[in-house]
mmCIF file of C-alpha atoms in Angstrom:
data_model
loop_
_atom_site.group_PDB
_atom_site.id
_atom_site.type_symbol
_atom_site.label_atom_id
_atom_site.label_comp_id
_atom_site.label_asym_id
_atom_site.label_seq_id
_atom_site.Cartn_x
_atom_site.Cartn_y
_atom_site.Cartn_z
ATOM 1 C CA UNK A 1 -104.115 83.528 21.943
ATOM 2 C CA UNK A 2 -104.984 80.650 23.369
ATOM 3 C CA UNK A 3 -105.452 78.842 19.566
ATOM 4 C CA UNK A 4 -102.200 79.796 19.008
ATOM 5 C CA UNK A 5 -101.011 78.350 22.253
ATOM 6 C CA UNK A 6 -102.316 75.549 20.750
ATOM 7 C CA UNK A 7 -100.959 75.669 17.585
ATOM 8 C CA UNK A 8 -104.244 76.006 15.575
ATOM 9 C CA UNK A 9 -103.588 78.955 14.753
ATOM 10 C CA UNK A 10 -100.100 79.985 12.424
ATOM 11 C CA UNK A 11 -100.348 83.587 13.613
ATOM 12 C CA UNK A 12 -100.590 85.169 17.250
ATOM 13 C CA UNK A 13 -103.795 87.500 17.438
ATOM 14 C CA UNK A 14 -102.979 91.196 16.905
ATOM 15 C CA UNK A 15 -103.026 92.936 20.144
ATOM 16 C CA UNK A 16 -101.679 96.772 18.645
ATOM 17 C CA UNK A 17 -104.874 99.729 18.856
ATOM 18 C CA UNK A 18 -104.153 101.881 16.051
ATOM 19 C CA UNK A 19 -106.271 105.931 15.941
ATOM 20 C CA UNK A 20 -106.732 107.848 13.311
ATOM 21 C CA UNK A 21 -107.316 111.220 13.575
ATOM 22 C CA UNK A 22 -108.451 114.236 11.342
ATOM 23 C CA UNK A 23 -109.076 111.662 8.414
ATOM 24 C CA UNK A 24 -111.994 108.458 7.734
ATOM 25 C CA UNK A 25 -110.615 105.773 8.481
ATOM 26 C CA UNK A 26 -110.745 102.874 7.059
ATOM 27 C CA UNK A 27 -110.771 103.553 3.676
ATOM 28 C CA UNK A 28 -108.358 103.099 0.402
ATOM 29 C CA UNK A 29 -105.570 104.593 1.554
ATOM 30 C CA UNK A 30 -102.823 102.575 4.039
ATOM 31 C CA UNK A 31 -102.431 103.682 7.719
ATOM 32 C CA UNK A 32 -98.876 104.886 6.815
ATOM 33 C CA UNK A 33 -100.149 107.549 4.678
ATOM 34 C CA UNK A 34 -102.698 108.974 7.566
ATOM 35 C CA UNK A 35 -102.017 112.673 8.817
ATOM 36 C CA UNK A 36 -101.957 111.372 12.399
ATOM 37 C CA UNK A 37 -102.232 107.497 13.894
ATOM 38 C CA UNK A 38 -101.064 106.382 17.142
ATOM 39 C CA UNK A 39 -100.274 102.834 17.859
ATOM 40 C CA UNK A 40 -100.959 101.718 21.179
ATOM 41 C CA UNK A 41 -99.036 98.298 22.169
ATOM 42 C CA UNK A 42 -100.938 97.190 25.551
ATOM 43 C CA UNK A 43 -98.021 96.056 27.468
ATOM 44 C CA UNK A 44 -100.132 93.024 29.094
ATOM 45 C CA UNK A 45 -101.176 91.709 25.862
ATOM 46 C CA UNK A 46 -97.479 91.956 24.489
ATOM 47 C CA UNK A 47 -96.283 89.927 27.729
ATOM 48 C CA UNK A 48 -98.605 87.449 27.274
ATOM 49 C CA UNK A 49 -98.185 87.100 23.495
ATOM 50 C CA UNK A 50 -94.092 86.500 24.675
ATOM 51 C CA UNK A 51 -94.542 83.677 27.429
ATOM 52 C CA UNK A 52 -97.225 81.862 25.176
ATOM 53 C CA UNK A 53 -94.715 81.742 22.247
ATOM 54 C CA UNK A 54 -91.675 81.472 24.660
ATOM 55 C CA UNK A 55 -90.006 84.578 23.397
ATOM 56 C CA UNK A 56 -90.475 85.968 27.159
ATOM 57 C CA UNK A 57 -86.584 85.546 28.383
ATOM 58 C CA UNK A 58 -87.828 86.373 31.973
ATOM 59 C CA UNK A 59 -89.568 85.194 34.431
ATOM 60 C CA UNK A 60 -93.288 86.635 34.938
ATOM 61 C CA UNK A 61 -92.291 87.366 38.746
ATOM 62 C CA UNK A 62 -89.731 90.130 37.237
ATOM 63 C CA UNK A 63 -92.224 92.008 35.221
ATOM 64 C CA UNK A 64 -92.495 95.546 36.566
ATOM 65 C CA UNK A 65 -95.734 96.242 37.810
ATOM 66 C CA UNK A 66 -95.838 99.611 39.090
ATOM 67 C CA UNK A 67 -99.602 101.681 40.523
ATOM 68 C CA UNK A 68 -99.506 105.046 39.754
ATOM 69 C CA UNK A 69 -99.636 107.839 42.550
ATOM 70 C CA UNK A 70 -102.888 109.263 43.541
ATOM 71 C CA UNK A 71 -103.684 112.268 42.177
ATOM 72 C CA UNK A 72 -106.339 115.753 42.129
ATOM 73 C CA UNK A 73 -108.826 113.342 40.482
ATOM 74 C CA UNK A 74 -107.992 110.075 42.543
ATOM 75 C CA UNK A 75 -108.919 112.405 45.734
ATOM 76 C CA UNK A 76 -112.206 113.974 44.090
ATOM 77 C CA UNK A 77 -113.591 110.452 43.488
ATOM 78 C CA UNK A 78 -112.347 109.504 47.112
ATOM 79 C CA UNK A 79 -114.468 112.336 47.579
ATOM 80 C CA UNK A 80 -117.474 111.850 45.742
ATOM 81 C CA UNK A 81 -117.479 108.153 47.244
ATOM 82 C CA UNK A 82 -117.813 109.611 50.844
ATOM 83 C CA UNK A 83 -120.481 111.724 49.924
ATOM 84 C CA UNK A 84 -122.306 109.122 48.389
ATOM 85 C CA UNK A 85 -121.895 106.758 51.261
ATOM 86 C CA UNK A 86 -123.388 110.071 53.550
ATOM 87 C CA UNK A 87 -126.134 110.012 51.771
ATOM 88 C CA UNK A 88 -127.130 107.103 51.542
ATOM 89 C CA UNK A 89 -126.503 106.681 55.806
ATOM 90 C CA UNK A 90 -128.624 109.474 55.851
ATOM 91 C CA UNK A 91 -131.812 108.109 53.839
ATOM 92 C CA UNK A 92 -131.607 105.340 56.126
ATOM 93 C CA UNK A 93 -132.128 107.220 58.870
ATOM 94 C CA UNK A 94 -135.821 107.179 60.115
ATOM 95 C CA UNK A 95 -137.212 110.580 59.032
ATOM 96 C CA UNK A 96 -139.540 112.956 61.625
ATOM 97 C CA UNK A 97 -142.937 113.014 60.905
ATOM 98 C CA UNK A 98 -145.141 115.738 61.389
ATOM 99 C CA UNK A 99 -145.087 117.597 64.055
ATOM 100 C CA UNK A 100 -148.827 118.242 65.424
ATOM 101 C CA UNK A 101 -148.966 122.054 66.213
#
């Protein structure tokens, strides 16, 4: 990206993912005749792409940048975390010896 920035480079990197699935991949035959593919465009590396060739029309303070809600799993690692952390506190803790009887 940055080469082409620069312009030492006539084409911008390619930043699409594409999967294949049910099929090898890549062989002979073109990713338009695949069963199933799925393109992934990472928004990020699309933005950037736009401001370093100055096709972005906006300014990078109005891009959208939403975190999603926590959810079920968000709360079981919460969870897991805080049982980690006990532990640990707890093998820290000096630990009783024998007791002589």
């Amino acid at each position: 990206l940055i080469l082409f920035q620069k312009g030492q480079t006539p084409t911008p990197p390619p930043f699409e993912i594409f999967f294949c699935f049910g099929e090898e991949w890549p062989d002979q035959k073109p990713k338009e005749k695949k069963l199933i593919t799925v393109q992934v465009v990472p928004v990020a590396a699309r933005l950037l792409l736009e401001m370093f060739s100055g096709e972005l029309s906006w300014s990078g303070d109005s891009i959208p940048l939403q975190i999603s809600h926590p959810d079920l799993k968000d709360k079981v690692v919460e969870q897991f975390k805080e049982l980690h952390h006990l532990w640990q506190d707890q093998q820290r803790l000096p630990q009783p010896g024998p007791t002589p009887w």
